[in-house]
Amino acid sequence: LPSLLALFIIKHMSNVKYDPTFGALRGKDDESFDGWSIVTGILTSLRQFHSSYTKAILALLGQYVISSAEASLLESHDAGIPKEVSNVLVFMRQLCIAGNIKQSALHDYLPMYMMEMFDRGL
């Protein structure tokens, strides 16, 4: 289940953009997509299972963020993080907020410099 949910999240993060006005993910242009609805839906599903499932999803998403960011940096020699990867980071933070998970838990799956790059990139 964690693998399927992680793939679902990664797939749909290319269809959204971060809206700094609302501090949330929303659909691009005419797509009706609310990031908080997806976060709470996935979190509700995860609450039905052991907490290790939530940790597994955070770990899988963390691996995706690290590998995608490194691949992007190697290919383009740019200091920025691709938008899809930034969206996954936003999703991970929102999952922690909605799930009452400490933000420091993300540091178990993501290095500090990655979060700093993300914060500067937004």
mmCIF file of C-alpha atoms in Angstrom:
data_model
loop_
_atom_site.group_PDB
_atom_site.id
_atom_site.type_symbol
_atom_site.label_atom_id
_atom_site.label_comp_id
_atom_site.label_asym_id
_atom_site.label_seq_id
_atom_site.Cartn_x
_atom_site.Cartn_y
_atom_site.Cartn_z
ATOM 1 C CA LEU A 1 0.000 0.000 0.000
ATOM 2 C CA PRO A 2 2.721 2.574 0.770
ATOM 3 C CA SER A 3 4.292 2.028 -2.657
ATOM 4 C CA LEU A 4 0.984 2.511 -4.466
ATOM 5 C CA LEU A 5 0.129 5.648 -2.511
ATOM 6 C CA ALA A 6 3.618 7.069 -3.072
ATOM 7 C CA LEU A 7 3.300 6.443 -6.825
ATOM 8 C CA PHE A 8 -0.147 8.067 -6.819
ATOM 9 C CA ILE A 9 1.250 11.133 -5.046
ATOM 10 C CA ILE A 10 4.252 11.422 -7.366
ATOM 11 C CA LYS A 11 2.064 11.036 -10.457
ATOM 12 C CA HIS A 12 -0.353 13.758 -9.433
ATOM 13 C CA MET A 13 2.240 16.279 -8.248
ATOM 14 C CA SER A 14 3.003 17.095 -11.886
ATOM 15 C CA ASN A 15 -0.626 18.223 -12.289
ATOM 16 C CA VAL A 16 -0.509 20.846 -9.543
ATOM 17 C CA LYS A 17 1.290 24.027 -8.684
ATOM 18 C CA TYR A 18 2.045 25.682 -5.389
ATOM 19 C CA ASP A 19 -0.042 28.735 -4.595
ATOM 20 C CA PRO A 20 1.857 30.891 -2.082
ATOM 21 C CA THR A 21 -1.250 33.013 -1.433
ATOM 22 C CA PHE A 22 -3.060 30.048 0.097
ATOM 23 C CA GLY A 23 0.046 28.088 1.036
ATOM 24 C CA ALA A 24 -1.372 25.051 -0.707
ATOM 25 C CA LEU A 25 -1.232 22.969 -3.841
ATOM 26 C CA ARG A 26 -3.911 23.581 -6.436
ATOM 27 C CA GLY A 27 -4.665 22.398 -9.936
ATOM 28 C CA LYS A 28 -2.976 23.963 -12.923
ATOM 29 C CA ASP A 29 -5.200 26.310 -14.901
ATOM 30 C CA ASP A 30 -8.640 24.723 -15.316
ATOM 31 C CA GLU A 31 -8.045 21.524 -13.340
ATOM 32 C CA SER A 32 -10.032 21.291 -10.155
ATOM 33 C CA PHE A 33 -7.549 19.830 -7.738
ATOM 34 C CA ASP A 34 -7.221 20.746 -4.107
ATOM 35 C CA GLY A 35 -4.015 19.643 -2.441
ATOM 36 C CA TRP A 36 -5.428 19.675 1.080
ATOM 37 C CA SER A 37 -8.257 17.346 0.039
ATOM 38 C CA ILE A 38 -5.769 14.817 -1.287
ATOM 39 C CA VAL A 39 -3.602 15.172 1.820
ATOM 40 C CA THR A 40 -6.504 14.558 4.181
ATOM 41 C CA GLY A 41 -7.846 11.707 2.041
ATOM 42 C CA ILE A 42 -4.527 9.899 2.013
ATOM 43 C CA LEU A 43 -4.031 10.614 5.692
ATOM 44 C CA THR A 44 -7.483 9.212 6.483
ATOM 45 C CA SER A 45 -6.590 6.047 4.597
ATOM 46 C CA LEU A 46 -3.274 5.797 6.423
ATOM 47 C CA ARG A 47 -4.968 6.148 9.819
ATOM 48 C CA GLN A 48 -6.650 2.814 9.164
ATOM 49 C CA PHE A 49 -3.263 1.093 9.197
ATOM 50 C CA HIS A 50 -0.223 0.903 11.433
ATOM 51 C CA SER A 51 1.885 4.068 11.750
ATOM 52 C CA SER A 52 4.724 2.306 9.931
ATOM 53 C CA TYR A 53 2.761 2.820 6.691
ATOM 54 C CA THR A 54 2.941 6.591 7.104
ATOM 55 C CA LYS A 55 6.664 6.367 7.794
ATOM 56 C CA ALA A 56 7.106 4.160 4.739
ATOM 57 C CA ILE A 57 5.347 6.700 2.513
ATOM 58 C CA LEU A 58 7.494 9.523 3.884
ATOM 59 C CA ALA A 59 10.592 7.388 3.275
ATOM 60 C CA LEU A 60 9.576 6.581 -0.313
ATOM 61 C CA LEU A 61 8.732 10.205 -1.066
ATOM 62 C CA GLY A 62 12.021 11.266 0.514
ATOM 63 C CA GLN A 63 13.930 8.862 -1.742
ATOM 64 C CA TYR A 64 12.097 10.252 -4.754
ATOM 65 C CA VAL A 65 12.896 13.847 -3.786
ATOM 66 C CA ILE A 66 16.578 13.139 -3.189
ATOM 67 C CA SER A 67 17.115 11.102 -6.357
ATOM 68 C CA SER A 68 15.115 13.480 -8.582
ATOM 69 C CA ALA A 69 16.841 16.565 -7.222
ATOM 70 C CA GLU A 70 20.295 15.015 -7.639
ATOM 71 C CA ALA A 71 19.490 13.862 -11.172
ATOM 72 C CA SER A 72 18.243 17.328 -12.056
ATOM 73 C CA LEU A 73 21.347 18.967 -10.639
ATOM 74 C CA LEU A 74 23.615 16.599 -12.565
ATOM 75 C CA GLU A 75 21.753 17.118 -15.840
ATOM 76 C CA SER A 76 21.320 20.869 -15.835
ATOM 77 C CA HIS A 77 23.932 22.055 -13.320
ATOM 78 C CA ASP A 78 21.228 24.346 -12.000
ATOM 79 C CA ALA A 79 20.817 25.023 -8.290
ATOM 80 C CA GLY A 80 17.032 24.770 -8.442
ATOM 81 C CA ILE A 81 14.697 21.930 -7.589
ATOM 82 C CA PRO A 82 12.191 20.897 -10.303
ATOM 83 C CA LYS A 83 8.596 21.959 -9.649
ATOM 84 C CA GLU A 84 7.326 18.377 -9.373
ATOM 85 C CA VAL A 85 9.888 17.715 -6.653
ATOM 86 C CA SER A 86 8.978 20.949 -4.875
ATOM 87 C CA ASN A 87 5.339 19.910 -4.981
ATOM 88 C CA VAL A 88 6.185 16.589 -3.357
ATOM 89 C CA LEU A 89 8.023 18.482 -0.605
ATOM 90 C CA VAL A 90 4.973 20.691 -0.068
ATOM 91 C CA PHE A 91 2.805 17.577 0.056
ATOM 92 C CA MET A 92 5.099 15.969 2.634
ATOM 93 C CA ARG A 93 4.958 19.074 4.819
ATOM 94 C CA GLN A 94 1.184 19.260 4.535
ATOM 95 C CA LEU A 95 0.922 15.579 5.415
ATOM 96 C CA CYS A 96 2.922 16.267 8.577
ATOM 97 C CA ILE A 97 0.767 19.280 9.464
ATOM 98 C CA ALA A 98 -2.552 17.510 8.906
ATOM 99 C CA GLY A 99 -1.360 14.302 10.550
ATOM 100 C CA ASN A 100 0.050 16.060 13.607
ATOM 101 C CA ILE A 101 3.499 14.693 12.762
ATOM 102 C CA LYS A 102 6.488 16.740 13.892
ATOM 103 C CA GLN A 103 8.192 18.584 11.041
ATOM 104 C CA SER A 104 11.488 17.273 12.400
ATOM 105 C CA ALA A 105 10.329 13.793 11.316
ATOM 106 C CA LEU A 106 11.013 14.858 7.736
ATOM 107 C CA HIS A 107 14.701 15.128 8.594
ATOM 108 C CA ASP A 108 14.743 11.366 9.035
ATOM 109 C CA TYR A 109 14.006 11.064 5.312
ATOM 110 C CA LEU A 110 15.415 14.271 3.834
ATOM 111 C CA PRO A 111 18.724 16.008 4.482
ATOM 112 C CA MET A 112 18.614 19.499 5.979
ATOM 113 C CA TYR A 113 20.209 21.076 2.910
ATOM 114 C CA MET A 114 17.374 19.742 0.753
ATOM 115 C CA MET A 115 14.769 21.507 2.885
ATOM 116 C CA GLU A 116 16.866 24.705 2.834
ATOM 117 C CA MET A 117 17.114 24.574 -0.972
ATOM 118 C CA PHE A 118 13.378 24.084 -1.105
ATOM 119 C CA ASP A 119 12.695 27.003 1.252
ATOM 120 C CA ARG A 120 14.884 29.300 -0.875
ATOM 121 C CA GLY A 121 13.289 28.033 -4.079
ATOM 122 C CA LEU A 122 9.713 28.941 -3.105
#
